[in-house]
PDB file of N, CA and C in Angstrom:
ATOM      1  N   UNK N   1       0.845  -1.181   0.000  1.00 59.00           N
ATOM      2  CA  UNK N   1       0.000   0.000   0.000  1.00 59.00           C
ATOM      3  C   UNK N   1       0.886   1.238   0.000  1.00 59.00           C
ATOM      4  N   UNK N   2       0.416   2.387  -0.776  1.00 78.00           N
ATOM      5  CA  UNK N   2       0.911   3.315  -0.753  1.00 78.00           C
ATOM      6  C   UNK N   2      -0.019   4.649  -0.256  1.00 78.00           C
ATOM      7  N   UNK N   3       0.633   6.117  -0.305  1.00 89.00           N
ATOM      8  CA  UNK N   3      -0.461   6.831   0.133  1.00 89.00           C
ATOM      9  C   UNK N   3      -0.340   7.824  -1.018  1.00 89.00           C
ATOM     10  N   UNK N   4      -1.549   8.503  -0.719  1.00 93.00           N
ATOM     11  CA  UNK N   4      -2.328   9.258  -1.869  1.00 93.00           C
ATOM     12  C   UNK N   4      -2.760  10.661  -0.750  1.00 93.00           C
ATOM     13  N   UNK N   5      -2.920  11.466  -1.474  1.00 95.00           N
ATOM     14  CA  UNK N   5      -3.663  12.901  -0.909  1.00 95.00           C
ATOM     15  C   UNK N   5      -5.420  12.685  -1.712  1.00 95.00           C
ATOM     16  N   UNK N   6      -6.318  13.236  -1.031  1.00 96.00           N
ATOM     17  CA  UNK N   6      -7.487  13.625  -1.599  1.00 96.00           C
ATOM     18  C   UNK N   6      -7.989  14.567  -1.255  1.00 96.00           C
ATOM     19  N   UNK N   7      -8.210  15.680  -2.499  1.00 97.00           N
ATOM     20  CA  UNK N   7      -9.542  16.816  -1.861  1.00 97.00           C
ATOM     21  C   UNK N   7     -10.900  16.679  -1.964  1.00 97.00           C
ATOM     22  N   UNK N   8     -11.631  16.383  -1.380  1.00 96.00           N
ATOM     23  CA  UNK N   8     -13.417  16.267  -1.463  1.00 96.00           C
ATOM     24  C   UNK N   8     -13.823  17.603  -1.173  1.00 96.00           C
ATOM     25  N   UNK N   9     -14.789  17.842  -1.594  1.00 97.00           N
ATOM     26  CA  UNK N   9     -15.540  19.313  -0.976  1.00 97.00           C
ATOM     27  C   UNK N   9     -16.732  18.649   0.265  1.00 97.00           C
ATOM     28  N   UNK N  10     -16.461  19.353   1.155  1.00 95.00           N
ATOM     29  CA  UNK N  10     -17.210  19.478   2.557  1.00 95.00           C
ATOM     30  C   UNK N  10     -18.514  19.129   2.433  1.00 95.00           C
ATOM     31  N   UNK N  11     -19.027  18.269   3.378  1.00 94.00           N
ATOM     32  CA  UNK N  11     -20.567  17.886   2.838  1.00 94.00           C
ATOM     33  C   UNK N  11     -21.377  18.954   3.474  1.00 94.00           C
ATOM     34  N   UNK N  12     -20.950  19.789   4.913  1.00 93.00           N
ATOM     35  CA  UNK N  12     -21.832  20.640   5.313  1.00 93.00           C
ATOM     36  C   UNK N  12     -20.892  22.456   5.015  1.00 93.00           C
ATOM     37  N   UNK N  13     -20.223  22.116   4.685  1.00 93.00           N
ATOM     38  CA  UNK N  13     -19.535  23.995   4.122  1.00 93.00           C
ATOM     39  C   UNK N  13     -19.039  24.079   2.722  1.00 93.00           C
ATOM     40  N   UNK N  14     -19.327  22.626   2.396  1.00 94.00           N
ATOM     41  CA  UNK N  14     -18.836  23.077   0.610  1.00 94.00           C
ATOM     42  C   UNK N  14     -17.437  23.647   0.194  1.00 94.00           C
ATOM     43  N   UNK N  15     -16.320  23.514   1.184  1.00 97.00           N
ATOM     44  CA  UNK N  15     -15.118  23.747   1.094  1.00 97.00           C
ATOM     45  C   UNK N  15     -14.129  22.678   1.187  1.00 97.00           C
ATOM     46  N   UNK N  16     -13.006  22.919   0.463  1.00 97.00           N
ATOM     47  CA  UNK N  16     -12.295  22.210   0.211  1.00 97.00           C
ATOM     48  C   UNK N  16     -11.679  21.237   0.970  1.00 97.00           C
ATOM     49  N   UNK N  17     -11.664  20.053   1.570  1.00 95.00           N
ATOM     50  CA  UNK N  17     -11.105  19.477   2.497  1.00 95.00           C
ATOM     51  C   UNK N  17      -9.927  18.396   1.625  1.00 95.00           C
ATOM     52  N   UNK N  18      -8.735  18.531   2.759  1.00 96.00           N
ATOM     53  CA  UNK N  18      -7.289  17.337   2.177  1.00 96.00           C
ATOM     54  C   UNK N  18      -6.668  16.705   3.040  1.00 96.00           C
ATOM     55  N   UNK N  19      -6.961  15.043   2.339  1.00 93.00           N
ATOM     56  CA  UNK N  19      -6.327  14.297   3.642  1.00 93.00           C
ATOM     57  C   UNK N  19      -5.904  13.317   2.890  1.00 93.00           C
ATOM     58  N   UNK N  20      -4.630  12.790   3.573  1.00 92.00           N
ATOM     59  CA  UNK N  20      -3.611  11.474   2.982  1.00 92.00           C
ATOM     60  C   UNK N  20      -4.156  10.314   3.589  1.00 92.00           C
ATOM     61  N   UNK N  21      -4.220   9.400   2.698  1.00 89.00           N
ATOM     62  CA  UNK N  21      -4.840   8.304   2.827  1.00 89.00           C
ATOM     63  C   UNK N  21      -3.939   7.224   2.086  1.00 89.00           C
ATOM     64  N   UNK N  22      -3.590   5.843   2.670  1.00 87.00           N
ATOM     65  CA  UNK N  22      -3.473   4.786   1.950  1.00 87.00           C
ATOM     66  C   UNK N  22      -4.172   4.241   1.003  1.00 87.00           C
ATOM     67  N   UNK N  23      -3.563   3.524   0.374  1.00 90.00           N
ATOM     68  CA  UNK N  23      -4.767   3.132  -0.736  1.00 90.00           C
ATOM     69  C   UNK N  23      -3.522   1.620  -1.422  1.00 90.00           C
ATOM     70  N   UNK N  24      -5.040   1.058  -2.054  1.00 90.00           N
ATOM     71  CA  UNK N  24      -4.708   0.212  -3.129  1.00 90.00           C
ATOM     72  C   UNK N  24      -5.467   0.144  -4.310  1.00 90.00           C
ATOM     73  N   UNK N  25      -4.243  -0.635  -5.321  1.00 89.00           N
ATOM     74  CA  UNK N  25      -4.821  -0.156  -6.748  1.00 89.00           C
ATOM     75  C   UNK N  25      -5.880  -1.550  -7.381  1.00 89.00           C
ATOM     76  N   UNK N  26      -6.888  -1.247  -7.805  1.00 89.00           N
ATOM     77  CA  UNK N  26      -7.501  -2.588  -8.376  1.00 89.00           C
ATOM     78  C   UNK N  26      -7.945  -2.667 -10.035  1.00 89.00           C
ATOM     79  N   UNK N  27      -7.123  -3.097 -10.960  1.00 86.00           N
ATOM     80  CA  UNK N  27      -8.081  -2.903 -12.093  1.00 86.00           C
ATOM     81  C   UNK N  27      -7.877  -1.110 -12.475  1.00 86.00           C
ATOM     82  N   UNK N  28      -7.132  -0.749 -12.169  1.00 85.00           N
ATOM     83  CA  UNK N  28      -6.756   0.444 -12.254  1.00 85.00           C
ATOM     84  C   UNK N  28      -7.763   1.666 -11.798  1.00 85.00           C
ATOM     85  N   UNK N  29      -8.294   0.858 -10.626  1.00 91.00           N
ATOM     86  CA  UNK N  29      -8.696   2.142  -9.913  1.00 91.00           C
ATOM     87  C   UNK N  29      -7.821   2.070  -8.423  1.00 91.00           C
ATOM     88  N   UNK N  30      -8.387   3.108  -7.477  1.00 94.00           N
ATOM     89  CA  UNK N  30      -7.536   3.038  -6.639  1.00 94.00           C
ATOM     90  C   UNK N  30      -8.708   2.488  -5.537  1.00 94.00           C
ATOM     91  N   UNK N  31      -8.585   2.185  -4.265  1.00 94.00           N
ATOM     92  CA  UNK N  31      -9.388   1.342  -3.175  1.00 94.00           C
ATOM     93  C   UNK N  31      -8.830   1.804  -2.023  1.00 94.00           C
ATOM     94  N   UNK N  32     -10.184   2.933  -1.229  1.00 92.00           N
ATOM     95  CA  UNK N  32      -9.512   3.288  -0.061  1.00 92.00           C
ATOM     96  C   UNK N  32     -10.761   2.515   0.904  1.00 92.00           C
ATOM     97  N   UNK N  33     -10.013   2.263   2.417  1.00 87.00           N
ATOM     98  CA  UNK N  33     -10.684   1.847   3.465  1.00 87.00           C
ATOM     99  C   UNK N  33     -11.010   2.944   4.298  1.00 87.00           C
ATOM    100  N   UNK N  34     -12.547   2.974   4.775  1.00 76.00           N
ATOM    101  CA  UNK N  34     -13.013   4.128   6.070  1.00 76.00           C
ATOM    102  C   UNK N  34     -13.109   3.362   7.593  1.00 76.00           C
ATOM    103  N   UNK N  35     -11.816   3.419   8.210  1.00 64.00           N
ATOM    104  CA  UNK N  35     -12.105   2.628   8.572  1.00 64.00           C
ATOM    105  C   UNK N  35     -12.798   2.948  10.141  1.00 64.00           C
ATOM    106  N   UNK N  36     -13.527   4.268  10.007  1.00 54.00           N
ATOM    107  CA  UNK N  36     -14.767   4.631  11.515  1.00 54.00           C
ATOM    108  C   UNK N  36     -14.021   4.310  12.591  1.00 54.00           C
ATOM    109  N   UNK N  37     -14.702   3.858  13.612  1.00 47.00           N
ATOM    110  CA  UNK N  37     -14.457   3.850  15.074  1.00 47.00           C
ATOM    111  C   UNK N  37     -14.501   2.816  15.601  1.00 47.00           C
ATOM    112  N   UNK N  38     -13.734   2.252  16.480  1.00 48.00           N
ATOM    113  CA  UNK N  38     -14.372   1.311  17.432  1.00 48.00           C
ATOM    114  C   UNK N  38     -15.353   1.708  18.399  1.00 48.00           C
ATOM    115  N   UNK N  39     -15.163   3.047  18.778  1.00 50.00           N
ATOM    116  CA  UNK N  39     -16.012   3.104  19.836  1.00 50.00           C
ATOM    117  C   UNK N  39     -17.715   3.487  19.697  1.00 50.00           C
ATOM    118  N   UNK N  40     -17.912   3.451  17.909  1.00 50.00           N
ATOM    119  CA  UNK N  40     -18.961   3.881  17.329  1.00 50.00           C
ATOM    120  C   UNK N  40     -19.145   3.459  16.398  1.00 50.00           C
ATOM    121  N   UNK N  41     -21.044   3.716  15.211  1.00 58.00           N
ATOM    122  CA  UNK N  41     -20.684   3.629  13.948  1.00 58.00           C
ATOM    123  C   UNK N  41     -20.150   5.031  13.427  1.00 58.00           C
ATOM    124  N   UNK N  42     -19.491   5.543  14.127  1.00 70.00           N
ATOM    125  CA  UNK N  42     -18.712   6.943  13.139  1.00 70.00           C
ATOM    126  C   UNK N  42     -17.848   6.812  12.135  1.00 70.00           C
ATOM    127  N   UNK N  43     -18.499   7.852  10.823  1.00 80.00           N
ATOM    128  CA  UNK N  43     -17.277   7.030  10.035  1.00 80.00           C
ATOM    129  C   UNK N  43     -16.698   8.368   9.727  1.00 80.00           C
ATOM    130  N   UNK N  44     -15.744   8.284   8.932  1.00 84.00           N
ATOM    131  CA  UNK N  44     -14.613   9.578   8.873  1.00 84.00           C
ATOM    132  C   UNK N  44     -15.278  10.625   7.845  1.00 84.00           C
ATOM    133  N   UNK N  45     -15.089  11.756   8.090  1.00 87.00           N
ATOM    134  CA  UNK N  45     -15.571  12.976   7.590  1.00 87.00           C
ATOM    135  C   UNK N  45     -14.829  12.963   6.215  1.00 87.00           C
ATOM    136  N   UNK N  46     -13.913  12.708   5.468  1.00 91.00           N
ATOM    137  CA  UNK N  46     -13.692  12.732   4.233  1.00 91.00           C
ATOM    138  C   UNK N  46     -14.635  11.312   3.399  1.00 91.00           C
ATOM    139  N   UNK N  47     -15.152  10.327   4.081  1.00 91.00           N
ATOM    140  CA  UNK N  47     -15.687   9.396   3.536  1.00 91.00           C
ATOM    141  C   UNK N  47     -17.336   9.795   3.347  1.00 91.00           C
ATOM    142  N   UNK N  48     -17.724  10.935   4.645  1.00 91.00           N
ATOM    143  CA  UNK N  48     -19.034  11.558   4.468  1.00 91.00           C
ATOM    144  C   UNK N  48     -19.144  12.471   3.245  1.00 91.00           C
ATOM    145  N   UNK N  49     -17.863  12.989   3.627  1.00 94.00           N
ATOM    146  CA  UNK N  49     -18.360  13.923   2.459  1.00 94.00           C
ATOM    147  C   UNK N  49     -18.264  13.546   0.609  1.00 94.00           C
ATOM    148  N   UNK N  50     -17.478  12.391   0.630  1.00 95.00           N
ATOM    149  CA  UNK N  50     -17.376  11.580  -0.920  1.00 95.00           C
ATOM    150  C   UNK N  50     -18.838  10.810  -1.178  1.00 95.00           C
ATOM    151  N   UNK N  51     -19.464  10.747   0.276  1.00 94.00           N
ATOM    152  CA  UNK N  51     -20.903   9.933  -0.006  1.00 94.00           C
ATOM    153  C   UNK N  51     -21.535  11.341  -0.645  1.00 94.00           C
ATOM    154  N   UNK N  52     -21.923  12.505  -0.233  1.00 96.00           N
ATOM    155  CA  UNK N  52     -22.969  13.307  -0.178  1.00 96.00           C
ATOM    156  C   UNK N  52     -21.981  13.905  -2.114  1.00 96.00           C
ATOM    157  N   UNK N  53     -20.618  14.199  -2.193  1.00 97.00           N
ATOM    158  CA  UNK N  53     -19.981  14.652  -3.133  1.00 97.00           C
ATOM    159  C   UNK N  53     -18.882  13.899  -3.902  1.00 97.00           C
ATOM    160  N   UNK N  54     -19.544  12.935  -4.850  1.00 97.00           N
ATOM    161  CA  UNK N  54     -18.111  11.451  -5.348  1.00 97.00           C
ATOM    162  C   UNK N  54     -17.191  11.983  -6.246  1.00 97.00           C
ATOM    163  N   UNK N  55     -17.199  13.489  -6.547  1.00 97.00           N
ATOM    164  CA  UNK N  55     -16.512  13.983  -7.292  1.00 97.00           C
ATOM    165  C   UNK N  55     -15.143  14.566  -6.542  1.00 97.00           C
ATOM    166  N   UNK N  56     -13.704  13.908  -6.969  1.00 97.00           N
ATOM    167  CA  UNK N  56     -12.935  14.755  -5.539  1.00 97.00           C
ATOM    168  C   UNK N  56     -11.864  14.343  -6.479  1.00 97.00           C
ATOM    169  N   UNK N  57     -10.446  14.763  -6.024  1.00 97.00           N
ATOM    170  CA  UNK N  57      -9.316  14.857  -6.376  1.00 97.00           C
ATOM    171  C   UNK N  57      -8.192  14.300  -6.254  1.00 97.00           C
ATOM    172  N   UNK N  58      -7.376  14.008  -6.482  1.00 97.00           N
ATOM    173  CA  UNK N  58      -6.579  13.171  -6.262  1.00 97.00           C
ATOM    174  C   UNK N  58      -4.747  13.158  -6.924  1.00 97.00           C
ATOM    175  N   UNK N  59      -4.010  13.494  -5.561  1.00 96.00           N
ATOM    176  CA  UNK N  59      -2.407  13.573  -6.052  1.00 96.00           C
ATOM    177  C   UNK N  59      -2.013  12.198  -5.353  1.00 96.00           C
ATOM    178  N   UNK N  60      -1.133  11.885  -6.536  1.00 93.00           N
ATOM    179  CA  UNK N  60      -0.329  10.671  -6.539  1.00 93.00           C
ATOM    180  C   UNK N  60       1.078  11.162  -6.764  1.00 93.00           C
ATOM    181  N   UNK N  61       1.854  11.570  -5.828  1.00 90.00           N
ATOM    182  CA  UNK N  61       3.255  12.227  -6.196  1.00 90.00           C
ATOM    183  C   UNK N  61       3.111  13.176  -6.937  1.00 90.00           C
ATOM    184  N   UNK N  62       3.339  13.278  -8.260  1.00 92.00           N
ATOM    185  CA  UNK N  62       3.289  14.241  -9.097  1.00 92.00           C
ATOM    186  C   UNK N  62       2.216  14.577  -9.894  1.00 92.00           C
ATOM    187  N   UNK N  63       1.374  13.608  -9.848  1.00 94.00           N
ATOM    188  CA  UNK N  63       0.218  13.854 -10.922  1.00 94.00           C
ATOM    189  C   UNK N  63      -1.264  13.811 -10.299  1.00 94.00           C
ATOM    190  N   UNK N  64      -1.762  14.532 -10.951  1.00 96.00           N
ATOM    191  CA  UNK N  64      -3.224  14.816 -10.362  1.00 96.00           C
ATOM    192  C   UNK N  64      -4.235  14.051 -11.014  1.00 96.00           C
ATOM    193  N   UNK N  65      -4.792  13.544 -10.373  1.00 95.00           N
ATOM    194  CA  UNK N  65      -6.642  12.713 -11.021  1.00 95.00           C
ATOM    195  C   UNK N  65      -7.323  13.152 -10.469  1.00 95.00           C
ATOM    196  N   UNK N  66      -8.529  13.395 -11.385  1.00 97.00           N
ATOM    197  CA  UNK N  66     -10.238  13.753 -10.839  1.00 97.00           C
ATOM    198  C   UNK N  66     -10.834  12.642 -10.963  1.00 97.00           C
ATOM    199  N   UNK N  67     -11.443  12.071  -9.963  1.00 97.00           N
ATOM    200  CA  UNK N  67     -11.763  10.692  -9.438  1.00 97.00           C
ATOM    201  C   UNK N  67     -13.582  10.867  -9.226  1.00 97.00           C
ATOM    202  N   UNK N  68     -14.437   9.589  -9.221  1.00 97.00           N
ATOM    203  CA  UNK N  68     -15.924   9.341  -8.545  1.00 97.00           C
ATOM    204  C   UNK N  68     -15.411   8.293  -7.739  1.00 97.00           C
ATOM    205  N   UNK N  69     -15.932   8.504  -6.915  1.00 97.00           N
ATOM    206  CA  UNK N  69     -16.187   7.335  -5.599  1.00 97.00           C
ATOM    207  C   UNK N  69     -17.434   7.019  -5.975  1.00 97.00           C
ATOM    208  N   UNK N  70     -17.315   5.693  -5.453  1.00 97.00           N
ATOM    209  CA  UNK N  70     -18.392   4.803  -5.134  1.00 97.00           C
ATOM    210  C   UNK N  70     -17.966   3.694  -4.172  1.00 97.00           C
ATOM    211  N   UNK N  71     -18.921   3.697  -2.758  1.00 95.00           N
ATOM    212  CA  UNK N  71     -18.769   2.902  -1.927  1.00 95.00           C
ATOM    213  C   UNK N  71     -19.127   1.438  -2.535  1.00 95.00           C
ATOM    214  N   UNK N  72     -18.154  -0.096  -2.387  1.00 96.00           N
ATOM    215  CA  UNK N  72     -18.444  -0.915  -2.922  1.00 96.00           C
ATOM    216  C   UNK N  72     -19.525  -1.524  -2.103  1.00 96.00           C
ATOM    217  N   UNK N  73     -20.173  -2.883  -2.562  1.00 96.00           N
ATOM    218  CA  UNK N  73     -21.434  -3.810  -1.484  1.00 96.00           C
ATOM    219  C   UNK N  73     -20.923  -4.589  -2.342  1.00 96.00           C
ATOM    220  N   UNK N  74     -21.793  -5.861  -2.352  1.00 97.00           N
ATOM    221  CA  UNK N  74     -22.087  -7.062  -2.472  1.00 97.00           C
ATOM    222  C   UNK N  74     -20.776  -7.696  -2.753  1.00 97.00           C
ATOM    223  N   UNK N  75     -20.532  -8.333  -3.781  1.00 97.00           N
ATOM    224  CA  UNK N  75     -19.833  -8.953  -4.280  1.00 97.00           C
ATOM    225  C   UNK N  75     -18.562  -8.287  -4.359  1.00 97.00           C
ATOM    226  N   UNK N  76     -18.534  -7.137  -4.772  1.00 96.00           N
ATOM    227  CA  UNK N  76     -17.407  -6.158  -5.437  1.00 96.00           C
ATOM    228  C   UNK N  76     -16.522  -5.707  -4.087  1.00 96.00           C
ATOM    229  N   UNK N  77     -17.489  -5.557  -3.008  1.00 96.00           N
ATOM    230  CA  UNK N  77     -17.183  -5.548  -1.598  1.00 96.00           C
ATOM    231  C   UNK N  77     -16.088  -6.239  -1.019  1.00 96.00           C
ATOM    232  N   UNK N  78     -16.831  -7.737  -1.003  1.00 95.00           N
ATOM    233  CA  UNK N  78     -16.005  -9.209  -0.519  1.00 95.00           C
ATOM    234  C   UNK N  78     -14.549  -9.619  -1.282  1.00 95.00           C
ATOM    235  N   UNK N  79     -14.574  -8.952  -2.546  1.00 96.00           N
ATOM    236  CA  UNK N  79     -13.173  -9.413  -3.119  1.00 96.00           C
ATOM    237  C   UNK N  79     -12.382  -8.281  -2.898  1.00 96.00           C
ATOM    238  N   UNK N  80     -12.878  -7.182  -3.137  1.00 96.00           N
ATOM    239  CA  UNK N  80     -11.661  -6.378  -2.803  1.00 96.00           C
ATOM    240  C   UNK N  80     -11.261  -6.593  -1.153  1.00 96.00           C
ATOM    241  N   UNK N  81     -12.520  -6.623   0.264  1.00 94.00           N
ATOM    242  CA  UNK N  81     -12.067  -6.292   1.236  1.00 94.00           C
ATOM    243  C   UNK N  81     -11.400  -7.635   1.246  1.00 94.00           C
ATOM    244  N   UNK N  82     -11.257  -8.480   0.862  1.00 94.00           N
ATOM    245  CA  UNK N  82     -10.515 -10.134   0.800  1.00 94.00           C
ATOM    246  C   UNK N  82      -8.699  -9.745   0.546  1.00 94.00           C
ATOM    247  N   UNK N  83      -8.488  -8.829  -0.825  1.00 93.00           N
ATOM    248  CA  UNK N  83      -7.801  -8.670  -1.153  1.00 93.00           C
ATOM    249  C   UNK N  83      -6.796  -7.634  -0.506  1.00 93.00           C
ATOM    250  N   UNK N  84      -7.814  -6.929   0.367  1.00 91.00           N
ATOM    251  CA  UNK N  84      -7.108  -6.019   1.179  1.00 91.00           C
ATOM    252  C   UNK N  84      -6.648  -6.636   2.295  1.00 91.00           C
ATOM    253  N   UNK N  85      -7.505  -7.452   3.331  1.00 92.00           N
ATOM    254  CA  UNK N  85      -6.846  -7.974   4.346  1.00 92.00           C
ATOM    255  C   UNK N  85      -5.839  -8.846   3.830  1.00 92.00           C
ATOM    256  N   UNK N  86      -5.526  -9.556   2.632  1.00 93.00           N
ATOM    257  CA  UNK N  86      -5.006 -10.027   2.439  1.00 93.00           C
ATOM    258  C   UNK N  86      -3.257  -9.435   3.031  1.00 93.00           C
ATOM    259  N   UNK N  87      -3.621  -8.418   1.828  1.00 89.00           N
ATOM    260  CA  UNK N  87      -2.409  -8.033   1.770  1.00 89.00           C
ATOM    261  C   UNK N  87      -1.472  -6.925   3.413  1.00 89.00           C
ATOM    262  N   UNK N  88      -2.576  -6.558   4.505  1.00 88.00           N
ATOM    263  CA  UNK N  88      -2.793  -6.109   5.291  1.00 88.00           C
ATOM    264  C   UNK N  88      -3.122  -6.502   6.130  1.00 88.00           C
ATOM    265  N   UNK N  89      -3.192  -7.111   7.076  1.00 90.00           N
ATOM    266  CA  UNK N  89      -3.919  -8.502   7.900  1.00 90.00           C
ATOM    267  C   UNK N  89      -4.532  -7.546   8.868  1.00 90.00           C
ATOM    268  N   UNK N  90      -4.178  -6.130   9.461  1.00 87.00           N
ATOM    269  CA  UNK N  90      -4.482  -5.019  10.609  1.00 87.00           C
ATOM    270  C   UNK N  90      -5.998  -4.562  10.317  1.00 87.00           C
ATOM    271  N   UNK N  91      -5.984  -5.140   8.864  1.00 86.00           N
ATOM    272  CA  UNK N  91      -8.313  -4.722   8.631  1.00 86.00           C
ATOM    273  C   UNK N  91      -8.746  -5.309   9.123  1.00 86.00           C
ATOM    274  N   UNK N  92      -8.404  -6.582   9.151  1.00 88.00           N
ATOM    275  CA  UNK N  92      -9.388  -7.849   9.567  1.00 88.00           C
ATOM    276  C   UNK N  92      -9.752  -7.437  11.344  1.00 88.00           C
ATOM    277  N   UNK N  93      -8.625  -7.005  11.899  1.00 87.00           N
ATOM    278  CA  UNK N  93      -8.234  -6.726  13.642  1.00 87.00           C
ATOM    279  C   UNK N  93      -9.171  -5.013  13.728  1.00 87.00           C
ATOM    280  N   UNK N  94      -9.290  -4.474  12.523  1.00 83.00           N
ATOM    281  CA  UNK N  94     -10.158  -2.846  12.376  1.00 83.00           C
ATOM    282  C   UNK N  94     -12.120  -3.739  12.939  1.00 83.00           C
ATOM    283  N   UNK N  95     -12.096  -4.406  11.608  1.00 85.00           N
ATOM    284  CA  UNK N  95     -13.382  -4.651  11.047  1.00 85.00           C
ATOM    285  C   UNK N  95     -13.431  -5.853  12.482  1.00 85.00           C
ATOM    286  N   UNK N  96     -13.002  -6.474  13.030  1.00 86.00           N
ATOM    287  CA  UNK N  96     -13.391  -7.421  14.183  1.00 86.00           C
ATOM    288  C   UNK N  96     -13.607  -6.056  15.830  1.00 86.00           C
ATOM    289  N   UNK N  97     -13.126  -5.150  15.644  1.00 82.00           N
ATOM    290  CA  UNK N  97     -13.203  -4.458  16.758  1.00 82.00           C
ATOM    291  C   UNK N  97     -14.552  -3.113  16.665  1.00 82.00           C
ATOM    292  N   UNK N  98     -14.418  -3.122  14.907  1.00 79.00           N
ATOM    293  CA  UNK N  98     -15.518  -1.970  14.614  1.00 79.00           C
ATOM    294  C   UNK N  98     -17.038  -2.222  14.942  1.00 79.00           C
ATOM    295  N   UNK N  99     -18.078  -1.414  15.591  1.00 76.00           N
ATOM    296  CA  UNK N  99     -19.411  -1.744  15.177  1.00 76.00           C
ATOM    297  C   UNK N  99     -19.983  -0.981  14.124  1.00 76.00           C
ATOM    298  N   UNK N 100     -20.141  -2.191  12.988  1.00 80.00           N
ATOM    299  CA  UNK N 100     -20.622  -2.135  12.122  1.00 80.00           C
ATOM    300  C   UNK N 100     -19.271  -2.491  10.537  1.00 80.00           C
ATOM    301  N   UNK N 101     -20.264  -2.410   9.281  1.00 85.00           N
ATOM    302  CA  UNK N 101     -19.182  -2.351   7.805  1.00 85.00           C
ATOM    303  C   UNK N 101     -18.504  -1.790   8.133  1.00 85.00           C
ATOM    304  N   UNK N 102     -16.931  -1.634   7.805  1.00 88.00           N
ATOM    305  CA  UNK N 102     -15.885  -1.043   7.307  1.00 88.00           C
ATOM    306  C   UNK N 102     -16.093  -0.318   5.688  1.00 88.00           C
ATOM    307  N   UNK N 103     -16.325   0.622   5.579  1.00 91.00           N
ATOM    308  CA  UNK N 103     -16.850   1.230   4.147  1.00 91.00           C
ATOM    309  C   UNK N 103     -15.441   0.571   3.463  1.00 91.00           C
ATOM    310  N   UNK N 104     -15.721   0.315   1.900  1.00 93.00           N
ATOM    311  CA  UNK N 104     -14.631   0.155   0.503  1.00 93.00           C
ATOM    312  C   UNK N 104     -14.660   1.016  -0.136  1.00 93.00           C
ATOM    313  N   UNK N 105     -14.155   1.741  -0.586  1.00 95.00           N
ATOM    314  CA  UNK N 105     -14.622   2.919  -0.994  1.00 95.00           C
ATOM    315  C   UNK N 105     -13.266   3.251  -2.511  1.00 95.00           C
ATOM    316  N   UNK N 106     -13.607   2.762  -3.905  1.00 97.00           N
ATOM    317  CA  UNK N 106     -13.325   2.740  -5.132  1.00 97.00           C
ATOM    318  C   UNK N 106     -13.460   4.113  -5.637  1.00 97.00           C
ATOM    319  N   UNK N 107     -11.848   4.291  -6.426  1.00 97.00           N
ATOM    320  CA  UNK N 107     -11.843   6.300  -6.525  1.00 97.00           C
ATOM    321  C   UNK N 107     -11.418   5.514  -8.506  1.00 97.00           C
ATOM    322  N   UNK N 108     -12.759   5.792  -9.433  1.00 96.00           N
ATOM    323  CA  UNK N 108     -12.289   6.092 -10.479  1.00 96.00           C
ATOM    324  C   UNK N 108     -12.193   7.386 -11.114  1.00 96.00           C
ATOM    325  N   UNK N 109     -10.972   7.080 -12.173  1.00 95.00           N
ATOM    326  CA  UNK N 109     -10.781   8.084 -12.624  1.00 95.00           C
ATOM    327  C   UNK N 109     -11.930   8.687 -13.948  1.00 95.00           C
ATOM    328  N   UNK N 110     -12.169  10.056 -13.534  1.00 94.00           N
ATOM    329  CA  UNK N 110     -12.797  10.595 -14.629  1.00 94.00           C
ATOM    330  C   UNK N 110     -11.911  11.571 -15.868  1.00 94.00           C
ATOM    331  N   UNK N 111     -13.219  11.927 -16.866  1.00 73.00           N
ATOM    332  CA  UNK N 111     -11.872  12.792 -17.823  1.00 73.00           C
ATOM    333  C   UNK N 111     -11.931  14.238 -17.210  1.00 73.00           C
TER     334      UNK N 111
END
């Protein structure tokens, strides 16, 4: 895993928000984890605001992408989060301590 920057715009001020995040690549998109709280279902304010706004930004070292999110389910869910603990074994120890999903959350690129 590597890390990435993202700007989303704010779901309640409509301003610019930027935060570094790990990620992995699938099929040539990228695959970030939200991974909320243990002590709640709270989930992280850049993942709220990609729900309410999937349009957001994205630096990879030097180069910039304009990305849609879409939170994964069903099927699309189980292989990537498979593929992630895989490679990460510390989700499986997130998602066993969390109440509730661990959001998947798939950043493609737009033009």
């Amino acid at each position: 895993m590597s890390d990435l920057v993202i700007t989303t715009v704010g779901r309640k001020t409509g301003r610019l928000r930027t935060t570094t995040h790990a990620y992995s690549s699938d099929e040539g998109q990228l695959v970030l984890i939200g991974p909320g709280s243990e002590r709640g279902p709270h989930l992280p304010g850049w993942y709220r605001d990609l729900v309410a706004h999937p349009e957001a930004e994205v630096q990879l070292g030097d180069k910039k992408l304009r990305v849609r999110a879409h939170t994964a389910h069903g099927a699309e869910r189980r292989r990537l989060w498979n593929e992630l603990v895989a490679r990460q074994p510390v989700y499986q120890r997130y998602a066993n301590a969390a109440r509730g999903e661990i959001p998947v959350v798939v950043l493609e690129e737009t033009a």
